[in-house]
JSON list of C-alpha atoms in Angstrom, two decimals:
[
{"chain": "M", "resi": 18, "resn": "UNK", "atom": "CA", "xyz": [-40.36, 12.61, 126.80]},
{"chain": "M", "resi": 19, "resn": "UNK", "atom": "CA", "xyz": [-39.68, 9.28, 128.46]},
{"chain": "M", "resi": 20, "resn": "UNK", "atom": "CA", "xyz": [-35.98, 8.64, 129.02]},
{"chain": "M", "resi": 21, "resn": "UNK", "atom": "CA", "xyz": [-34.60, 5.12, 129.28]},
{"chain": "M", "resi": 22, "resn": "UNK", "atom": "CA", "xyz": [-31.45, 4.24, 131.20]},
{"chain": "M", "resi": 23, "resn": "UNK", "atom": "CA", "xyz": [-29.86, 0.86, 130.62]},
{"chain": "M", "resi": 24, "resn": "UNK", "atom": "CA", "xyz": [-27.31, -0.78, 132.87]},
{"chain": "M", "resi": 25, "resn": "UNK", "atom": "CA", "xyz": [-24.68, -1.87, 132.59]},
{"chain": "M", "resi": 26, "resn": "UNK", "atom": "CA", "xyz": [-23.49, -0.20, 129.40]},
{"chain": "M", "resi": 27, "resn": "UNK", "atom": "CA", "xyz": [-21.20, -3.16, 128.80]},
{"chain": "M", "resi": 28, "resn": "UNK", "atom": "CA", "xyz": [-20.90, -6.61, 130.23]},
{"chain": "M", "resi": 29, "resn": "UNK", "atom": "CA", "xyz": [-18.39, -9.43, 129.87]},
{"chain": "M", "resi": 30, "resn": "UNK", "atom": "CA", "xyz": [-19.64, -12.96, 130.34]},
{"chain": "M", "resi": 31, "resn": "UNK", "atom": "CA", "xyz": [-18.89, -16.54, 129.37]},
{"chain": "M", "resi": 32, "resn": "UNK", "atom": "CA", "xyz": [-20.86, -19.11, 127.41]},
{"chain": "M", "resi": 33, "resn": "UNK", "atom": "CA", "xyz": [-23.30, -20.75, 129.78]},
{"chain": "M", "resi": 34, "resn": "UNK", "atom": "CA", "xyz": [-23.55, -17.77, 132.13]},
{"chain": "M", "resi": 35, "resn": "UNK", "atom": "CA", "xyz": [-26.83, -16.23, 133.22]},
{"chain": "M", "resi": 36, "resn": "UNK", "atom": "CA", "xyz": [-26.92, -12.51, 132.56]},
{"chain": "M", "resi": 37, "resn": "UNK", "atom": "CA", "xyz": [-29.37, -9.76, 133.36]},
{"chain": "M", "resi": 38, "resn": "UNK", "atom": "CA", "xyz": [-29.66, -6.33, 131.76]},
{"chain": "M", "resi": 39, "resn": "UNK", "atom": "CA", "xyz": [-31.69, -3.60, 133.40]},
{"chain": "M", "resi": 40, "resn": "UNK", "atom": "CA", "xyz": [-33.68, -0.79, 131.82]},
{"chain": "M", "resi": 41, "resn": "UNK", "atom": "CA", "xyz": [-35.16, 2.00, 133.90]},
{"chain": "M", "resi": 42, "resn": "UNK", "atom": "CA", "xyz": [-37.79, 4.44, 132.61]},
{"chain": "M", "resi": 43, "resn": "UNK", "atom": "CA", "xyz": [-38.01, 8.07, 133.72]},
{"chain": "M", "resi": 44, "resn": "UNK", "atom": "CA", "xyz": [-41.74, 7.60, 134.36]},
{"chain": "M", "resi": 45, "resn": "UNK", "atom": "CA", "xyz": [-44.13, 4.71, 134.57]},
{"chain": "M", "resi": 46, "resn": "UNK", "atom": "CA", "xyz": [-44.74, 2.97, 131.26]},
{"chain": "M", "resi": 47, "resn": "UNK", "atom": "CA", "xyz": [-46.79, 0.05, 132.63]},
{"chain": "M", "resi": 48, "resn": "UNK", "atom": "CA", "xyz": [-45.61, -2.96, 130.58]},
{"chain": "M", "resi": 49, "resn": "UNK", "atom": "CA", "xyz": [-45.03, -1.05, 127.35]},
{"chain": "M", "resi": 50, "resn": "UNK", "atom": "CA", "xyz": [-41.42, -2.08, 126.88]},
{"chain": "M", "resi": 51, "resn": "UNK", "atom": "CA", "xyz": [-39.66, -3.78, 123.99]},
{"chain": "M", "resi": 52, "resn": "UNK", "atom": "CA", "xyz": [-36.20, -5.35, 123.72]},
{"chain": "M", "resi": 53, "resn": "UNK", "atom": "CA", "xyz": [-34.00, -5.67, 120.65]},
{"chain": "M", "resi": 54, "resn": "UNK", "atom": "CA", "xyz": [-30.75, -7.48, 119.85]},
{"chain": "M", "resi": 55, "resn": "UNK", "atom": "CA", "xyz": [-28.27, -6.00, 117.41]},
{"chain": "M", "resi": 56, "resn": "UNK", "atom": "CA", "xyz": [-25.19, -7.70, 116.04]},
{"chain": "M", "resi": 57, "resn": "UNK", "atom": "CA", "xyz": [-22.37, -5.73, 114.37]},
{"chain": "M", "resi": 58, "resn": "UNK", "atom": "CA", "xyz": [-23.28, -4.52, 110.90]},
{"chain": "M", "resi": 59, "resn": "UNK", "atom": "CA", "xyz": [-26.82, -5.86, 111.18]},
{"chain": "M", "resi": 60, "resn": "UNK", "atom": "CA", "xyz": [-30.25, -4.39, 111.80]},
{"chain": "M", "resi": 61, "resn": "UNK", "atom": "CA", "xyz": [-31.76, -4.82, 115.25]},
{"chain": "M", "resi": 62, "resn": "UNK", "atom": "CA", "xyz": [-33.87, -7.89, 115.86]},
{"chain": "M", "resi": 63, "resn": "UNK", "atom": "CA", "xyz": [-37.12, -7.64, 117.82]},
{"chain": "M", "resi": 64, "resn": "UNK", "atom": "CA", "xyz": [-36.88, -9.96, 120.84]},
{"chain": "M", "resi": 65, "resn": "UNK", "atom": "CA", "xyz": [-39.51, -9.11, 123.43]},
{"chain": "M", "resi": 66, "resn": "UNK", "atom": "CA", "xyz": [-42.64, -6.98, 123.50]},
{"chain": "M", "resi": 67, "resn": "UNK", "atom": "CA", "xyz": [-44.95, -6.00, 126.31]},
{"chain": "M", "resi": 68, "resn": "UNK", "atom": "CA", "xyz": [-42.03, -6.40, 128.73]},
{"chain": "M", "resi": 69, "resn": "UNK", "atom": "CA", "xyz": [-42.25, -10.19, 128.84]},
{"chain": "M", "resi": 70, "resn": "UNK", "atom": "CA", "xyz": [-43.69, -11.67, 125.63]},
{"chain": "M", "resi": 71, "resn": "UNK", "atom": "CA", "xyz": [-41.21, -13.38, 123.34]},
{"chain": "M", "resi": 72, "resn": "UNK", "atom": "CA", "xyz": [-41.42, -12.59, 119.66]},
{"chain": "M", "resi": 73, "resn": "UNK", "atom": "CA", "xyz": [-41.99, -15.65, 117.51]},
{"chain": "M", "resi": 74, "resn": "UNK", "atom": "CA", "xyz": [-38.80, -17.64, 116.96]},
{"chain": "M", "resi": 75, "resn": "UNK", "atom": "CA", "xyz": [-36.88, -16.16, 119.89]},
{"chain": "M", "resi": 76, "resn": "UNK", "atom": "CA", "xyz": [-35.23, -18.88, 122.01]},
{"chain": "M", "resi": 77, "resn": "UNK", "atom": "CA", "xyz": [-36.74, -19.54, 125.39]},
{"chain": "M", "resi": 78, "resn": "UNK", "atom": "CA", "xyz": [-33.46, -18.77, 127.17]},
{"chain": "M", "resi": 79, "resn": "UNK", "atom": "CA", "xyz": [-34.44, -15.11, 126.71]},
{"chain": "M", "resi": 80, "resn": "UNK", "atom": "CA", "xyz": [-36.93, -13.69, 129.16]},
{"chain": "M", "resi": 81, "resn": "UNK", "atom": "CA", "xyz": [-38.16, -10.26, 130.13]},
{"chain": "M", "resi": 82, "resn": "UNK", "atom": "CA", "xyz": [-39.84, -8.95, 133.22]},
{"chain": "M", "resi": 83, "resn": "UNK", "atom": "CA", "xyz": [-40.86, -5.78, 134.96]},
{"chain": "M", "resi": 84, "resn": "UNK", "atom": "CA", "xyz": [-43.48, -3.08, 134.91]},
{"chain": "M", "resi": 85, "resn": "UNK", "atom": "CA", "xyz": [-43.77, 0.55, 135.81]},
{"chain": "M", "resi": 86, "resn": "UNK", "atom": "CA", "xyz": [-40.26, 1.94, 135.65]},
{"chain": "M", "resi": 87, "resn": "UNK", "atom": "CA", "xyz": [-37.95, -1.04, 136.09]},
{"chain": "M", "resi": 88, "resn": "UNK", "atom": "CA", "xyz": [-37.43, -3.81, 133.57]},
{"chain": "M", "resi": 89, "resn": "UNK", "atom": "CA", "xyz": [-34.99, -6.64, 133.04]},
{"chain": "M", "resi": 90, "resn": "UNK", "atom": "CA", "xyz": [-33.85, -8.80, 130.16]},
{"chain": "M", "resi": 91, "resn": "UNK", "atom": "CA", "xyz": [-32.38, -12.13, 131.25]},
{"chain": "M", "resi": 92, "resn": "UNK", "atom": "CA", "xyz": [-30.51, -14.69, 129.19]},
{"chain": "M", "resi": 93, "resn": "UNK", "atom": "CA", "xyz": [-30.52, -17.91, 131.18]},
{"chain": "M", "resi": 94, "resn": "UNK", "atom": "CA", "xyz": [-27.55, -19.65, 129.55]},
{"chain": "M", "resi": 95, "resn": "UNK", "atom": "CA", "xyz": [-25.47, -17.60, 127.16]},
{"chain": "M", "resi": 96, "resn": "UNK", "atom": "CA", "xyz": [-24.82, -19.05, 123.74]},
{"chain": "M", "resi": 97, "resn": "UNK", "atom": "CA", "xyz": [-22.09, -17.84, 121.37]},
{"chain": "M", "resi": 98, "resn": "UNK", "atom": "CA", "xyz": [-24.68, -16.21, 119.11]},
{"chain": "M", "resi": 99, "resn": "UNK", "atom": "CA", "xyz": [-26.03, -14.08, 121.99]},
{"chain": "M", "resi": 100, "resn": "UNK", "atom": "CA", "xyz": [-23.00, -11.80, 122.13]},
{"chain": "M", "resi": 101, "resn": "UNK", "atom": "CA", "xyz": [-24.44, -8.57, 120.78]},
{"chain": "M", "resi": 102, "resn": "UNK", "atom": "CA", "xyz": [-25.78, -5.19, 121.86]},
{"chain": "M", "resi": 103, "resn": "UNK", "atom": "CA", "xyz": [-29.21, -5.06, 123.47]},
{"chain": "M", "resi": 104, "resn": "UNK", "atom": "CA", "xyz": [-31.56, -2.09, 123.45]},
{"chain": "M", "resi": 105, "resn": "UNK", "atom": "CA", "xyz": [-34.76, -1.39, 125.34]},
{"chain": "M", "resi": 106, "resn": "UNK", "atom": "CA", "xyz": [-37.47, 0.81, 123.84]},
{"chain": "M", "resi": 107, "resn": "UNK", "atom": "CA", "xyz": [-40.64, 2.11, 125.47]},
{"chain": "M", "resi": 108, "resn": "UNK", "atom": "CA", "xyz": [-43.76, 1.69, 123.40]},
{"chain": "M", "resi": 109, "resn": "UNK", "atom": "CA", "xyz": [-45.92, 3.79, 125.74]},
{"chain": "M", "resi": 110, "resn": "UNK", "atom": "CA", "xyz": [-45.85, 7.07, 123.82]},
{"chain": "M", "resi": 111, "resn": "UNK", "atom": "CA", "xyz": [-43.89, 9.00, 121.24]},
{"chain": "M", "resi": 112, "resn": "UNK", "atom": "CA", "xyz": [-41.16, 9.96, 120.80]},
{"chain": "M", "resi": 113, "resn": "UNK", "atom": "CA", "xyz": [-39.82, 6.43, 121.12]},
{"chain": "M", "resi": 114, "resn": "UNK", "atom": "CA", "xyz": [-36.49, 6.93, 122.84]},
{"chain": "M", "resi": 115, "resn": "UNK", "atom": "CA", "xyz": [-34.33, 3.85, 122.89]},
{"chain": "M", "resi": 116, "resn": "UNK", "atom": "CA", "xyz": [-32.06, 3.00, 125.78]},
{"chain": "M", "resi": 117, "resn": "UNK", "atom": "CA", "xyz": [-28.39, 3.66, 125.11]},
{"chain": "M", "resi": 118, "resn": "UNK", "atom": "CA", "xyz": [-27.64, -0.04, 124.70]},
{"chain": "M", "resi": 119, "resn": "UNK", "atom": "CA", "xyz": [-25.81, -2.76, 126.59]},
{"chain": "M", "resi": 120, "resn": "UNK", "atom": "CA", "xyz": [-22.90, -4.42, 124.81]},
{"chain": "M", "resi": 121, "resn": "UNK", "atom": "CA", "xyz": [-22.55, -8.05, 125.82]},
{"chain": "M", "resi": 122, "resn": "UNK", "atom": "CA", "xyz": [-19.03, -9.31, 125.18]},
{"chain": "M", "resi": 123, "resn": "UNK", "atom": "CA", "xyz": [-17.28, -12.62, 125.54]},
{"chain": "M", "resi": 124, "resn": "UNK", "atom": "CA", "xyz": [-15.09, -12.92, 128.64]},
{"chain": "O", "resi": 14, "resn": "UNK", "atom": "CA", "xyz": [-43.07, -12.69, 105.17]},
{"chain": "O", "resi": 15, "resn": "UNK", "atom": "CA", "xyz": [-42.62, -8.94, 104.88]},
{"chain": "O", "resi": 16, "resn": "UNK", "atom": "CA", "xyz": [-39.19, -7.73, 103.81]},
{"chain": "O", "resi": 17, "resn": "UNK", "atom": "CA", "xyz": [-37.93, -4.17, 103.58]},
{"chain": "O", "resi": 18, "resn": "UNK", "atom": "CA", "xyz": [-35.10, -2.65, 101.58]},
{"chain": "O", "resi": 19, "resn": "UNK", "atom": "CA", "xyz": [-33.74, 0.88, 101.84]},
{"chain": "O", "resi": 20, "resn": "UNK", "atom": "CA", "xyz": [-32.36, 2.73, 98.84]},
{"chain": "O", "resi": 21, "resn": "UNK", "atom": "CA", "xyz": [-30.98, 6.17, 98.10]},
{"chain": "O", "resi": 22, "resn": "UNK", "atom": "CA", "xyz": [-27.80, 8.22, 97.86]},
{"chain": "O", "resi": 23, "resn": "UNK", "atom": "CA", "xyz": [-25.00, 7.32, 100.23]},
{"chain": "O", "resi": 24, "resn": "UNK", "atom": "CA", "xyz": [-23.54, 10.83, 100.19]},
{"chain": "O", "resi": 25, "resn": "UNK", "atom": "CA", "xyz": [-25.38, 14.09, 100.73]},
{"chain": "O", "resi": 26, "resn": "UNK", "atom": "CA", "xyz": [-23.91, 17.57, 100.90]},
{"chain": "O", "resi": 27, "resn": "UNK", "atom": "CA", "xyz": [-24.44, 19.78, 103.95]},
{"chain": "O", "resi": 28, "resn": "UNK", "atom": "CA", "xyz": [-27.60, 21.94, 103.78]},
{"chain": "O", "resi": 29, "resn": "UNK", "atom": "CA", "xyz": [-29.15, 19.66, 101.16]},
{"chain": "O", "resi": 30, "resn": "UNK", "atom": "CA", "xyz": [-32.05, 17.21, 101.53]},
{"chain": "O", "resi": 31, "resn": "UNK", "atom": "CA", "xyz": [-31.53, 13.55, 102.32]},
{"chain": "O", "resi": 32, "resn": "UNK", "atom": "CA", "xyz": [-34.00, 11.33, 100.45]},
{"chain": "O", "resi": 33, "resn": "UNK", "atom": "CA", "xyz": [-34.44, 7.62, 101.05]},
{"chain": "O", "resi": 34, "resn": "UNK", "atom": "CA", "xyz": [-36.98, 5.05, 99.89]},
{"chain": "O", "resi": 35, "resn": "UNK", "atom": "CA", "xyz": [-38.03, 1.82, 101.54]},
{"chain": "O", "resi": 36, "resn": "UNK", "atom": "CA", "xyz": [-39.46, -0.87, 99.28]},
{"chain": "O", "resi": 37, "resn": "UNK", "atom": "CA", "xyz": [-41.77, -3.35, 100.97]},
{"chain": "O", "resi": 38, "resn": "UNK", "atom": "CA", "xyz": [-42.14, -6.88, 99.60]},
{"chain": "O", "resi": 39, "resn": "UNK", "atom": "CA", "xyz": [-44.15, -9.84, 100.80]},
{"chain": "O", "resi": 40, "resn": "UNK", "atom": "CA", "xyz": [-46.98, -7.65, 102.05]},
{"chain": "O", "resi": 41, "resn": "UNK", "atom": "CA", "xyz": [-49.02, -4.58, 101.29]},
{"chain": "O", "resi": 42, "resn": "UNK", "atom": "CA", "xyz": [-48.08, -1.15, 102.48]},
{"chain": "O", "resi": 43, "resn": "UNK", "atom": "CA", "xyz": [-51.82, -0.51, 102.70]},
{"chain": "O", "resi": 44, "resn": "UNK", "atom": "CA", "xyz": [-51.73, -2.10, 106.13]},
{"chain": "O", "resi": 45, "resn": "UNK", "atom": "CA", "xyz": [-49.85, -1.26, 109.31]},
{"chain": "O", "resi": 46, "resn": "UNK", "atom": "CA", "xyz": [-47.58, 1.62, 110.23]},
{"chain": "O", "resi": 47, "resn": "UNK", "atom": "CA", "xyz": [-44.16, 2.13, 108.70]},
{"chain": "O", "resi": 48, "resn": "UNK", "atom": "CA", "xyz": [-41.20, 3.73, 110.48]},
{"chain": "O", "resi": 49, "resn": "UNK", "atom": "CA", "xyz": [-37.76, 5.21, 110.00]},
{"chain": "O", "resi": 50, "resn": "UNK", "atom": "CA", "xyz": [-35.01, 4.84, 112.60]},
{"chain": "O", "resi": 51, "resn": "UNK", "atom": "CA", "xyz": [-31.39, 5.91, 112.38]},
{"chain": "O", "resi": 52, "resn": "UNK", "atom": "CA", "xyz": [-28.11, 5.05, 114.07]},
{"chain": "O", "resi": 53, "resn": "UNK", "atom": "CA", "xyz": [-25.03, 7.30, 113.92]},
{"chain": "O", "resi": 54, "resn": "UNK", "atom": "CA", "xyz": [-21.79, 5.34, 113.57]},
{"chain": "O", "resi": 55, "resn": "UNK", "atom": "CA", "xyz": [-20.90, 3.70, 116.86]},
{"chain": "O", "resi": 56, "resn": "UNK", "atom": "CA", "xyz": [-23.94, 5.12, 118.64]},
{"chain": "O", "resi": 57, "resn": "UNK", "atom": "CA", "xyz": [-27.46, 4.15, 119.63]},
{"chain": "O", "resi": 58, "resn": "UNK", "atom": "CA", "xyz": [-30.81, 4.13, 117.87]},
{"chain": "O", "resi": 59, "resn": "UNK", "atom": "CA", "xyz": [-32.94, 7.21, 117.22]},
{"chain": "O", "resi": 60, "resn": "UNK", "atom": "CA", "xyz": [-36.57, 6.98, 116.18]},
{"chain": "O", "resi": 61, "resn": "UNK", "atom": "CA", "xyz": [-37.33, 9.41, 113.35]},
{"chain": "O", "resi": 62, "resn": "UNK", "atom": "CA", "xyz": [-41.04, 8.88, 112.79]},
{"chain": "O", "resi": 63, "resn": "UNK", "atom": "CA", "xyz": [-43.77, 6.75, 111.29]},
{"chain": "O", "resi": 64, "resn": "UNK", "atom": "CA", "xyz": [-46.57, 6.89, 108.76]},
{"chain": "O", "resi": 65, "resn": "UNK", "atom": "CA", "xyz": [-49.84, 4.99, 108.70]},
{"chain": "O", "resi": 66, "resn": "UNK", "atom": "CA", "xyz": [-51.32, 3.64, 105.49]},
{"chain": "O", "resi": 67, "resn": "UNK", "atom": "CA", "xyz": [-54.09, 6.21, 105.92]},
{"chain": "O", "resi": 68, "resn": "UNK", "atom": "CA", "xyz": [-51.44, 8.89, 105.50]},
{"chain": "O", "resi": 69, "resn": "UNK", "atom": "CA", "xyz": [-51.30, 10.08, 109.10]},
{"chain": "O", "resi": 70, "resn": "UNK", "atom": "CA", "xyz": [-47.80, 10.52, 110.48]},
{"chain": "O", "resi": 71, "resn": "UNK", "atom": "CA", "xyz": [-45.90, 11.20, 113.70]},
{"chain": "O", "resi": 72, "resn": "UNK", "atom": "CA", "xyz": [-42.38, 12.57, 113.94]},
{"chain": "O", "resi": 73, "resn": "UNK", "atom": "CA", "xyz": [-39.71, 12.90, 116.59]},
{"chain": "O", "resi": 74, "resn": "UNK", "atom": "CA", "xyz": [-39.98, 16.49, 117.86]},
{"chain": "O", "resi": 75, "resn": "UNK", "atom": "CA", "xyz": [-36.20, 16.82, 117.66]},
{"chain": "O", "resi": 76, "resn": "UNK", "atom": "CA", "xyz": [-36.41, 16.37, 113.87]},
{"chain": "O", "resi": 77, "resn": "UNK", "atom": "CA", "xyz": [-39.99, 17.39, 113.13]},
{"chain": "O", "resi": 78, "resn": "UNK", "atom": "CA", "xyz": [-39.19, 20.69, 111.43]},
{"chain": "O", "resi": 79, "resn": "UNK", "atom": "CA", "xyz": [-36.97, 18.91, 108.88]},
{"chain": "O", "resi": 80, "resn": "UNK", "atom": "CA", "xyz": [-38.67, 15.54, 108.34]},
{"chain": "O", "resi": 81, "resn": "UNK", "atom": "CA", "xyz": [-41.30, 14.30, 105.92]},
{"chain": "O", "resi": 82, "resn": "UNK", "atom": "CA", "xyz": [-42.37, 10.67, 105.61]},
{"chain": "O", "resi": 83, "resn": "UNK", "atom": "CA", "xyz": [-44.66, 9.74, 102.74]},
{"chain": "O", "resi": 84, "resn": "UNK", "atom": "CA", "xyz": [-46.24, 6.71, 101.10]},
{"chain": "O", "resi": 85, "resn": "UNK", "atom": "CA", "xyz": [-46.41, 5.55, 97.49]},
{"chain": "O", "resi": 86, "resn": "UNK", "atom": "CA", "xyz": [-48.99, 2.79, 97.50]},
{"chain": "O", "resi": 87, "resn": "UNK", "atom": "CA", "xyz": [-48.67, 2.21, 93.75]},
{"chain": "O", "resi": 88, "resn": "UNK", "atom": "CA", "xyz": [-45.06, 1.15, 94.27]},
{"chain": "O", "resi": 89, "resn": "UNK", "atom": "CA", "xyz": [-45.49, -0.37, 97.74]},
{"chain": "O", "resi": 90, "resn": "UNK", "atom": "CA", "xyz": [-42.89, 2.06, 99.04]},
{"chain": "O", "resi": 91, "resn": "UNK", "atom": "CA", "xyz": [-42.53, 4.71, 101.70]},
{"chain": "O", "resi": 92, "resn": "UNK", "atom": "CA", "xyz": [-40.00, 7.50, 101.79]},
{"chain": "O", "resi": 93, "resn": "UNK", "atom": "CA", "xyz": [-38.01, 9.74, 104.11]},
{"chain": "O", "resi": 94, "resn": "UNK", "atom": "CA", "xyz": [-36.94, 13.30, 103.39]},
{"chain": "O", "resi": 95, "resn": "UNK", "atom": "CA", "xyz": [-34.70, 15.13, 105.84]},
{"chain": "O", "resi": 96, "resn": "UNK", "atom": "CA", "xyz": [-33.87, 18.71, 104.91]},
{"chain": "O", "resi": 97, "resn": "UNK", "atom": "CA", "xyz": [-30.98, 21.00, 105.79]},
{"chain": "O", "resi": 98, "resn": "UNK", "atom": "CA", "xyz": [-28.70, 18.14, 106.76]},
{"chain": "O", "resi": 99, "resn": "UNK", "atom": "CA", "xyz": [-25.46, 18.54, 108.69]},
{"chain": "O", "resi": 100, "resn": "UNK", "atom": "CA", "xyz": [-22.68, 16.15, 109.64]},
{"chain": "O", "resi": 101, "resn": "UNK", "atom": "CA", "xyz": [-24.75, 15.20, 112.69]},
{"chain": "O", "resi": 102, "resn": "UNK", "atom": "CA", "xyz": [-27.22, 13.50, 110.34]},
{"chain": "O", "resi": 103, "resn": "UNK", "atom": "CA", "xyz": [-24.60, 11.00, 109.19]},
{"chain": "O", "resi": 104, "resn": "UNK", "atom": "CA", "xyz": [-26.01, 7.63, 110.17]},
{"chain": "O", "resi": 105, "resn": "UNK", "atom": "CA", "xyz": [-27.26, 4.25, 109.08]},
{"chain": "O", "resi": 106, "resn": "UNK", "atom": "CA", "xyz": [-30.92, 4.75, 108.24]},
{"chain": "O", "resi": 107, "resn": "UNK", "atom": "CA", "xyz": [-33.31, 1.85, 108.77]},
{"chain": "O", "resi": 108, "resn": "UNK", "atom": "CA", "xyz": [-36.88, 1.42, 107.67]},
{"chain": "O", "resi": 109, "resn": "UNK", "atom": "CA", "xyz": [-39.10, -0.88, 109.69]},
{"chain": "O", "resi": 110, "resn": "UNK", "atom": "CA", "xyz": [-42.66, -2.13, 109.97]},
{"chain": "O", "resi": 111, "resn": "UNK", "atom": "CA", "xyz": [-44.56, -0.95, 113.00]},
{"chain": "O", "resi": 112, "resn": "UNK", "atom": "CA", "xyz": [-45.49, 2.05, 115.09]},
{"chain": "O", "resi": 113, "resn": "UNK", "atom": "CA", "xyz": [-44.61, 1.23, 118.69]},
{"chain": "O", "resi": 114, "resn": "UNK", "atom": "CA", "xyz": [-42.53, -1.90, 118.08]},
{"chain": "O", "resi": 115, "resn": "UNK", "atom": "CA", "xyz": [-40.42, -2.44, 115.01]},
{"chain": "O", "resi": 116, "resn": "UNK", "atom": "CA", "xyz": [-40.33, -5.73, 113.15]},
{"chain": "O", "resi": 117, "resn": "UNK", "atom": "CA", "xyz": [-38.96, -6.50, 110.69]},
{"chain": "O", "resi": 118, "resn": "UNK", "atom": "CA", "xyz": [-36.26, -4.00, 109.76]},
{"chain": "O", "resi": 119, "resn": "UNK", "atom": "CA", "xyz": [-34.51, -3.33, 106.50]},
{"chain": "O", "resi": 120, "resn": "UNK", "atom": "CA", "xyz": [-30.79, -4.01, 106.35]},
{"chain": "O", "resi": 121, "resn": "UNK", "atom": "CA", "xyz": [-30.03, -0.30, 106.69]},
{"chain": "O", "resi": 122, "resn": "UNK", "atom": "CA", "xyz": [-28.22, 2.16, 104.46]},
{"chain": "O", "resi": 123, "resn": "UNK", "atom": "CA", "xyz": [-25.35, 4.43, 105.45]},
{"chain": "O", "resi": 124, "resn": "UNK", "atom": "CA", "xyz": [-25.81, 8.07, 104.56]},
{"chain": "O", "resi": 125, "resn": "UNK", "atom": "CA", "xyz": [-22.80, 10.34, 104.97]},
{"chain": "O", "resi": 126, "resn": "UNK", "atom": "CA", "xyz": [-23.20, 14.09, 105.03]},
{"chain": "O", "resi": 127, "resn": "UNK", "atom": "CA", "xyz": [-20.07, 15.68, 103.63]},
{"chain": "O", "resi": 128, "resn": "UNK", "atom": "CA", "xyz": [-19.04, 18.20, 101.02]}
]
């Protein structure tokens, strides 16, 4: 099974900051990596697929990059609505094991 | 656009079978793959499995011996059955469209396993 390790597990930042979240896979998954955003009490929202392609309707301040085993999610200028928990998920093979999540909090 | 809604009992006794249904609206279940994912309170996401409209399915090996996902095309629904539940199965259960990427998701339903 492919294991995903996200870092950091939590992050405090201010509105307007640029933040980066990292996801590392236990083996190469090419570009088969998705990102989700989850707000408290809500279902996750699909943000990025194929490591770097934005899902329709996702603001352009979100970007993803990486391939192989190392991936990043970057938010270029944090907005109040971006404070949430972010999960990575490999789409390379089953079982689909999500990263443990990164909680982005307001500083 | 496609919308999903989970339904089923919110309380299940230990050793019994958890049964949930996901109703799909705005699209036909006769296309795509359909998945179940769960999230224990305060924890991360766990993929349970998916079913294709052809009937083929794929389950998480950690749950495979206890899980069945099925389709009811006449009702545009798909279902999850998880047998021999314990307190560790307490979670919010989500249904979602997709096989390798999940979008959209239902709102989720909390299932508590307790006597």
